[in-house]
């Protein structure tokens, strides 16, 4: 709950002066509570893109964009990336506290034992072209989940909400891995309960029936860390989409499908794919100045993918961890001279010295280095955003769960600044000019 609502904001316009209550958070800016503004002042606020708008109250994730700080339930992301593991991070995001051994074992066991998909779901994959983008496939399959799991779609039942939560976290790796297998024409590999979450995902992606598959511990640790770094991120576009969908009472599977659809955009989760494709297009460090110039050219729509952020006006703390992980993983794999990594590092160095990027406070974000690691693991660029969606599923669900447990939550229904035609009469076609 906010600490208190002791302050007021005085708003004067025309012949009106309104005293609007303010609320102070536990961290971050105070808010002006404008819920009664329209009733009292007959005016709307106007904030397309929500650059200055808090759309909800939340206790899950805190970002300080100026400090480059990211906390999951108060725990700094770099500590979690180093000391925790993804399923423990899921527990923290969902339930708010570090689990004891018994609670963690129980949570891991519940997730581990729900990784299989209903066998009929195979047929959804077969309906797609082989060259379908995996995001199209996982969006469709995730939405279809509500037609298979009727016993966990009653959002008014806390137990059904919990079952749906575990099912989606557990089944997303299977859904994503099978989208990859379908795209490469290989048979689906079933989940294995003897493997940890990240290792299981890797074996479902890269094992083949013709031979045994041994998970590389370097890669599974890196995969687990990538999941942790992408798990949640306050009220980003896809999380806000999930909240808005959930506010209507839509079932949780449909809400997460909406989040997947929003994440796909290149300005959001699609940036990791776009970034690696950009780095490959640049190809060598001597071509970097050409692309820096294009990024600065107002007449050129080109942007440096993986750079900039609505909130971070300092380093994205996830990018820092991801850069260290890229160095570690590629070094351990013996490909530290990977040309794409060299281009990325030189591009970052040049951009961070360029006045344009310095003045606009544009730093590498989470998507700048992640693709280099995923590429080194053997994933095609089309799998980068599905992997982001896999990791973000827990954040979407935690935020949805928080909203569903809020007794004051209402359907989200923004208004608008209308600049269209005022009322006018219809003209029969024979009388038109
Ligand atoms: C994610 O919100 C989240 O938390 C998202 C995310 C999460 O975990 O959920 O962190 C994940 O989506 C990370 C962002 C991935 N997207 C990209 O890397 C795409 C490239 N970045 C940009 O498109 C942009 O930086 C955004 C979309 C990320 C942020 O856009 P904003 O906040 O709306 O900022 P803006 O577009 O108004 O840019 C401000 C200025 C503009 O110049 P002016 O019009 O003021 O002259 O900075 C420029 C922009 O042209 N600018 C860039 C740039 N990003 C912003 N110029 C060149 N290259 C860029 N990448």
Coordinates of C-alpha atoms and ligand atoms in Angstrom, one line a residue, residues 233 236 266-269 271 295 298 303-310 318 356-357 360 362 365-367 388 392, ligand 1:
X233 CA 10.1 -5.3 -15.8
X236 CA 6.2 -2.3 -19.9
X266 CA 10.7 -4.6 -32.7
X267 CA 10.4 -1.6 -30.4
X268 CA 9.8 -4.1 -27.5
X269 CA 10.8 -7.8 -27.3
X271 CA 14.5 -5.9 -30.6
X295 CA 20.8 6.4 -36.4
X298 CA 16.3 12.5 -38.5
X303 CA 17.5 3.1 -35.0
X304 CA 20.3 1.3 -33.2
X305 CA 18.4 -1.8 -32.1
X306 CA 19.2 -2.8 -28.5
X307 CA 19.8 0.8 -27.7
X308 CA 17.6 3.3 -25.7
X309 CA 14.9 2.7 -23.2
X310 CA 11.8 4.6 -22.0
X318 CA 20.5 -6.4 -17.3
X356 CA 24.0 12.4 -29.8
X357 CA 23.7 9.2 -27.7
X360 CA 19.7 11.6 -25.4
X362 CA 20.8 6.2 -25.0
X365 CA 19.4 -2.3 -23.2
X366 CA 18.6 -5.9 -22.3
X367 CA 18.3 -6.8 -26.0
X388 CA 12.0 -13.6 -24.2
X392 CA 8.5 -13.0 -19.2
Ligands
LIG1 C1 12.4 -3.6 -24.2 O1 9.6 -0.9 -21.3 C2 10.3 -1.9 -21.0 O2 10.6 -2.1 -19.8 C3 10.8 -2.8 -22.1 C4 11.8 -3.9 -21.8 C5 11.2 -4.9 -20.9 O3 12.0 -5.6 -20.3 O4 10.0 -5.2 -21.0 O5 12.9 -3.3 -21.2 C6 12.3 -4.6 -23.1 O6 11.5 -3.4 -25.0 C7 13.8 -2.9 -24.4 C8 13.7 -1.9 -25.6 C9 14.0 -2.7 -26.9 N1 13.8 -1.8 -28.1 C10 14.9 -1.4 -28.8 O7 16.1 -1.7 -28.6 C11 14.5 -0.7 -30.1 C12 15.4 0.6 -30.2 N2 15.0 1.5 -29.2 C13 14.0 2.5 -29.4 O8 13.1 2.3 -30.4 C14 13.6 3.3 -28.2 O9 14.7 3.6 -27.5 C15 12.6 2.7 -27.3 C16 11.4 2.3 -28.0 C17 13.2 1.6 -26.6 C18 12.2 3.8 -26.3 O10 11.5 4.8 -27.0 P1 10.9 6.1 -26.3 O11 11.1 6.1 -24.8 O12 9.6 6.4 -26.8 O13 12.0 7.2 -26.7 P2 11.8 8.0 -28.1 O14 11.5 7.1 -29.2 O15 10.9 9.2 -27.8 O16 13.3 8.5 -28.3 C19 13.8 9.6 -27.6 C20 14.9 10.2 -28.6 C21 14.3 10.4 -30.0 O17 15.0 11.4 -30.6 P3 14.2 12.9 -30.7 O18 12.9 12.7 -31.4 O19 14.1 13.3 -29.3 O20 15.2 13.8 -31.5 O21 16.0 9.3 -28.7 C22 16.0 8.8 -30.1 C23 14.7 9.1 -30.7 O22 14.9 9.3 -32.1 N3 16.3 7.4 -30.0 C24 17.1 6.7 -30.7 C25 17.0 5.4 -30.3 N4 16.1 5.3 -29.3 C26 15.7 6.5 -29.1 N5 17.9 7.1 -31.7 C27 18.7 6.1 -32.3 N6 18.7 4.8 -31.9 C28 17.8 4.4 -30.9 N7 17.8 3.1 -30.5

